[in-house]
Amino acid sequence: MRIGFVGLGVMGRPMVDNLIAAGHELSVYRGRTEVDAYVCSSAKEVAERSEVVILMVPDTPDVESVLFAPAGVAEGLQAGSLVIDMSSISPTATIGFAELIEKLGCEYLDAPVSGGELGARSGTLTIMVGGRPEVFERAQPLFDVLGQNITLIGGPGAGQTAKVANQIIVGLTIEAVAEGLLFAERAGADPAVVRQALMGGFASSRILEVHGERMIAETFEPGFRIRLHRKDLGLAIQAAAELDLALPNTAATQQLMSAAIADGDGELDHSALYRTLRRDKI
């Protein structure tokens, strides 16, 4: 396919590499590194050259700007084009974006991902999709290149809703692992040995396995930055307010992330919350 891609960051760049390796023709915009693709001067040009446009940008205002600002994607779309937003943004805003794109005679999917940079590089991302089933089927070959666990959740916005739920669970679990390992350390046990023991019990999780190891080794190169995760928990709190729903532990974890950012750790991996909890010792 002729694919346009906007956003060549930590996640976007390896996703583009995988699409190129699968034989697709790529046109890109917003990238700081060299890539084996046609580099466009605007998001509009990306859309003009593509039958499918994929977005992977940081936040809701970024998606809105890429789509609808002057020289944006919407100005370059042709009838029947497909826009796939793989960013993590507001579910409510996503529904509005989908309606506007469909009024142009085009199709829209929200398809946020989980799996971090490692999943993007290996093509093993979890992809949560919102949109019409027939549009999902059209995009399935591309999703198969980028991920392994691919699920159509529901209509427009449903993918973003699933991603917000994912970020709540991941964020709170990282915080729980950090507290548990810090408790073990302060109580005089070797946290590495404690982690290994817990991996064989009911507390075992992918986060204890991967992020627990990062906490113990204090290797916090970003797979997913604290600053972006705080943004995602902000989306959860905003949506919860609209639903009159209390998410007290989500709010507390977001505040811990704010403390990490205030300490200068916002660009570190979200496992660096461990540093924030033990800051008085560092």
Short mmCIF file of C-alpha atoms in Angstrom, two decimals, residues 1-225:
data_model
loop_
_atom_site.label_atom_id
_atom_site.label_comp_id
_atom_site.label_asym_id
_atom_site.label_seq_id
_atom_site.Cartn_x
_atom_site.Cartn_y
_atom_site.Cartn_z
CA MET A 1 0.00 0.00 0.00
CA ARG A 2 0.92 3.66 -0.28
CA ILE A 3 1.13 4.64 3.37
CA GLY A 4 1.64 8.05 4.92
CA PHE A 5 3.05 8.25 8.42
CA VAL A 6 3.11 11.32 10.67
CA GLY A 7 5.25 11.16 13.82
CA LEU A 8 8.66 9.45 13.73
CA GLY A 9 9.39 9.42 17.44
CA VAL A 10 10.42 6.59 19.77
CA MET A 11 7.45 4.49 18.64
CA GLY A 12 6.83 5.80 15.14
CA ARG A 13 10.29 5.27 13.68
CA PRO A 14 10.47 1.49 14.25
CA MET A 15 6.87 1.13 13.09
CA VAL A 16 7.81 2.84 9.82
CA ASP A 17 10.84 0.56 9.47
CA ASN A 18 8.61 -2.51 9.85
CA LEU A 19 6.13 -1.25 7.26
CA ILE A 20 8.95 -0.59 4.79
CA ALA A 21 10.41 -4.04 5.44
CA ALA A 22 6.98 -5.52 4.65
CA GLY A 23 7.11 -3.93 1.20
CA HIS A 24 4.91 -0.87 1.64
CA GLU A 25 5.67 2.51 0.07
CA LEU A 26 6.07 5.14 2.81
CA SER A 27 5.73 8.91 2.81
CA VAL A 28 6.57 10.54 6.16
CA TYR A 29 6.36 13.82 8.02
CA ARG A 30 7.66 15.00 11.39
CA GLY A 31 10.82 13.01 11.85
CA ARG A 32 14.26 13.94 13.14
CA THR A 33 16.10 10.89 11.85
CA GLU A 34 16.80 9.61 8.37
CA VAL A 35 14.42 6.98 7.08
CA ASP A 36 14.12 5.05 3.82
CA ALA A 37 10.94 6.85 2.77
CA TYR A 38 9.79 9.94 0.92
CA VAL A 39 9.99 12.91 3.33
CA CYS A 40 7.11 15.34 2.89
CA SER A 41 7.02 19.05 3.67
CA SER A 42 3.57 18.94 5.27
CA ALA A 43 0.90 16.60 6.57
CA LYS A 44 -1.21 17.61 3.58
CA GLU A 45 1.44 16.28 1.22
CA VAL A 46 1.54 13.00 3.17
CA ALA A 47 -2.20 12.58 2.60
CA GLU A 48 -1.95 13.49 -1.09
CA ARG A 49 0.62 10.73 -1.65
CA SER A 50 -1.14 8.01 0.37
CA GLU A 51 -4.18 5.76 0.47
CA VAL A 52 -3.71 5.18 4.21
CA VAL A 53 -2.41 7.81 6.66
CA ILE A 54 -1.16 6.69 10.08
CA LEU A 55 -0.68 9.13 12.96
CA MET A 56 1.62 8.51 15.93
CA VAL A 57 1.91 11.81 17.79
CA PRO A 58 1.94 12.66 21.51
CA ASP A 59 -1.43 14.14 22.50
CA THR A 60 -4.96 15.16 21.52
CA PRO A 61 -4.02 18.70 20.37
CA ASP A 62 -1.27 17.23 18.20
CA VAL A 63 -3.72 14.92 16.42
CA GLU A 64 -6.19 17.76 15.93
CA SER A 65 -3.46 19.98 14.48
CA VAL A 66 -2.07 17.31 12.17
CA LEU A 67 -5.53 16.55 10.86
CA PHE A 68 -7.24 19.93 10.63
CA ALA A 69 -4.71 22.79 10.79
CA PRO A 70 -3.82 24.56 7.53
CA ALA A 71 -1.80 22.17 5.32
CA GLY A 72 -3.05 19.32 7.48
CA VAL A 73 -4.04 15.79 6.54
CA ALA A 74 -7.70 16.70 5.92
CA GLU A 75 -6.73 19.07 3.11
CA GLY A 76 -4.87 16.34 1.22
CA LEU A 77 -7.21 13.39 1.61
CA GLN A 78 -8.88 11.85 -1.42
CA ALA A 79 -12.27 10.15 -1.30
CA GLY A 80 -11.90 6.67 0.16
CA SER A 81 -8.66 7.38 2.01
CA LEU A 82 -8.21 5.80 5.43
CA VAL A 83 -6.87 7.64 8.48
CA ILE A 84 -5.57 5.47 11.34
CA ASP A 85 -4.74 7.32 14.54
CA MET A 86 -2.38 5.15 16.63
CA SER A 87 -1.67 7.91 19.14
CA SER A 88 -3.06 7.77 22.69
CA ILE A 89 -5.60 10.57 23.01
CA SER A 90 -9.03 11.54 24.33
CA PRO A 91 -11.81 9.05 23.44
CA THR A 92 -14.34 11.89 23.28
CA ALA A 93 -12.23 13.97 20.91
CA THR A 94 -11.60 10.88 18.80
CA ILE A 95 -15.32 10.46 18.11
CA GLY A 96 -15.45 14.03 16.83
CA PHE A 97 -12.35 13.58 14.67
CA ALA A 98 -13.83 10.44 13.12
CA GLU A 99 -17.06 12.23 12.26
CA LEU A 100 -15.19 15.08 10.53
CA ILE A 101 -13.01 12.73 8.48
CA GLU A 102 -16.00 10.61 7.44
CA LYS A 103 -17.82 13.75 6.25
CA LEU A 104 -14.97 14.13 3.74
CA GLY A 105 -15.86 10.74 2.24
CA CYS A 106 -12.99 8.99 4.01
CA GLU A 107 -12.63 6.32 6.70
CA TYR A 108 -11.22 6.52 10.23
CA LEU A 109 -9.92 4.12 12.86
CA ASP A 110 -8.52 4.85 16.29
CA ALA A 111 -5.90 2.20 17.03
CA PRO A 112 -3.72 3.06 20.02
CA VAL A 113 -1.04 0.59 21.00
CA SER A 114 0.65 -0.92 24.02
CA GLY A 115 4.06 -2.57 24.16
CA GLY A 116 6.48 0.33 24.18
CA GLU A 117 9.54 0.77 22.01
CA LEU A 118 10.43 -2.92 22.30
CA GLY A 119 7.04 -3.94 20.92
CA ALA A 120 7.28 -1.35 18.15
CA ARG A 121 10.68 -2.66 17.06
CA SER A 122 9.72 -6.32 17.19
CA GLY A 123 6.30 -5.85 15.58
CA THR A 124 4.55 -7.31 18.62
CA LEU A 125 2.43 -4.37 19.72
CA THR A 126 -0.99 -4.83 21.26
CA ILE A 127 -3.38 -2.81 19.10
CA MET A 128 -6.81 -1.71 20.38
CA VAL A 129 -9.07 -0.58 17.56
CA GLY A 130 -12.22 1.52 17.36
CA GLY A 131 -14.20 1.84 14.13
CA ARG A 132 -16.47 0.01 11.72
CA PRO A 133 -15.75 -3.71 11.15
CA GLU A 134 -15.31 -3.39 7.38
CA VAL A 135 -12.76 -0.61 7.87
CA PHE A 136 -10.94 -2.71 10.46
CA GLU A 137 -10.72 -5.53 7.90
CA ARG A 138 -9.19 -3.14 5.39
CA ALA A 139 -6.47 -2.16 7.89
CA GLN A 140 -5.84 -5.70 9.19
CA PRO A 141 -2.84 -6.40 6.91
CA LEU A 142 -1.08 -3.31 8.25
CA PHE A 143 -1.91 -4.15 11.85
CA ASP A 144 -0.49 -7.64 11.30
CA VAL A 145 2.87 -6.05 10.42
CA LEU A 146 2.90 -3.86 13.51
CA GLY A 147 1.43 -6.07 16.21
CA GLN A 148 0.28 -9.48 17.39
CA ASN A 149 -2.62 -8.97 19.80
CA ILE A 150 -5.05 -7.01 17.61
CA THR A 151 -8.63 -6.46 18.77
CA LEU A 152 -11.58 -4.53 17.38
CA ILE A 153 -13.04 -3.14 20.61
CA GLY A 154 -16.09 -1.36 19.20
CA GLY A 155 -17.11 1.79 17.37
CA PRO A 156 -15.15 5.05 17.04
CA GLY A 157 -13.40 5.99 20.28
CA ALA A 158 -13.55 2.47 21.70
CA GLY A 159 -9.88 1.83 20.95
CA GLN A 160 -8.90 4.94 22.88
CA THR A 161 -11.15 3.90 25.76
CA ALA A 162 -9.37 0.54 25.93
CA LYS A 163 -5.98 2.28 25.84
CA VAL A 164 -6.94 4.55 28.74
CA ALA A 165 -7.96 1.46 30.71
CA ASN A 166 -4.63 -0.12 29.80
CA GLN A 167 -2.72 2.91 31.04
CA ILE A 168 -4.59 2.90 34.34
CA ILE A 169 -3.69 -0.75 34.93
CA VAL A 170 -0.07 -0.36 33.79
CA GLY A 171 0.51 2.81 35.80
CA LEU A 172 -0.95 1.45 39.02
CA THR A 173 0.90 -1.84 38.61
CA ILE A 174 4.23 -0.07 38.09
CA GLU A 175 3.57 1.91 41.25
CA ALA A 176 2.67 -1.27 43.15
CA VAL A 177 5.83 -3.07 41.99
CA ALA A 178 7.92 -0.03 42.96
CA GLU A 179 6.39 0.05 46.43
CA GLY A 180 6.85 -3.69 46.94
CA LEU A 181 10.50 -3.72 45.88
CA LEU A 182 11.26 -0.58 47.90
CA PHE A 183 9.63 -2.17 50.95
CA ALA A 184 11.80 -5.26 50.49
CA GLU A 185 14.94 -3.14 50.18
CA ARG A 186 14.22 -1.00 53.26
CA ALA A 187 13.33 -4.09 55.28
CA GLY A 188 16.79 -5.52 54.59
CA ALA A 189 15.98 -8.09 51.89
CA ASP A 190 17.63 -8.24 48.49
CA PRO A 191 14.97 -6.84 46.11
CA ALA A 192 16.41 -8.86 43.21
CA VAL A 193 15.89 -12.09 45.12
CA VAL A 194 12.44 -10.98 46.28
CA ARG A 195 11.48 -10.20 42.68
CA GLN A 196 12.66 -13.63 41.54
CA ALA A 197 10.62 -15.31 44.27
CA LEU A 198 7.50 -13.31 43.42
CA MET A 199 7.80 -14.23 39.75
CA GLY A 200 6.75 -17.75 40.70
CA GLY A 201 3.65 -16.67 42.62
CA PHE A 202 0.37 -14.82 42.25
CA ALA A 203 2.12 -11.42 42.15
CA SER A 204 3.86 -12.39 38.93
CA SER A 205 3.28 -10.03 36.03
CA ARG A 206 4.96 -8.74 32.90
CA ILE A 207 5.55 -5.47 34.73
CA LEU A 208 7.24 -7.21 37.67
CA GLU A 209 9.35 -9.12 35.15
CA VAL A 210 10.45 -6.23 32.92
CA HIS A 211 10.05 -3.06 34.95
CA GLY A 212 10.98 -4.73 38.20
CA GLU A 213 14.32 -5.65 36.66
CA ARG A 214 14.77 -2.06 35.47
CA MET A 215 14.05 -0.75 38.96
CA ILE A 216 16.62 -3.04 40.54
CA ALA A 217 19.27 -2.28 37.91
CA GLU A 218 18.26 1.41 37.81
CA THR A 219 18.29 1.42 34.02
CA PHE A 220 15.60 3.87 33.01
CA GLU A 221 16.24 4.59 29.33
CA PRO A 222 12.79 5.44 27.99
CA GLY A 223 10.61 2.77 26.51
CA PHE A 224 7.62 4.88 27.54
CA ARG A 225 8.27 8.22 29.18
#
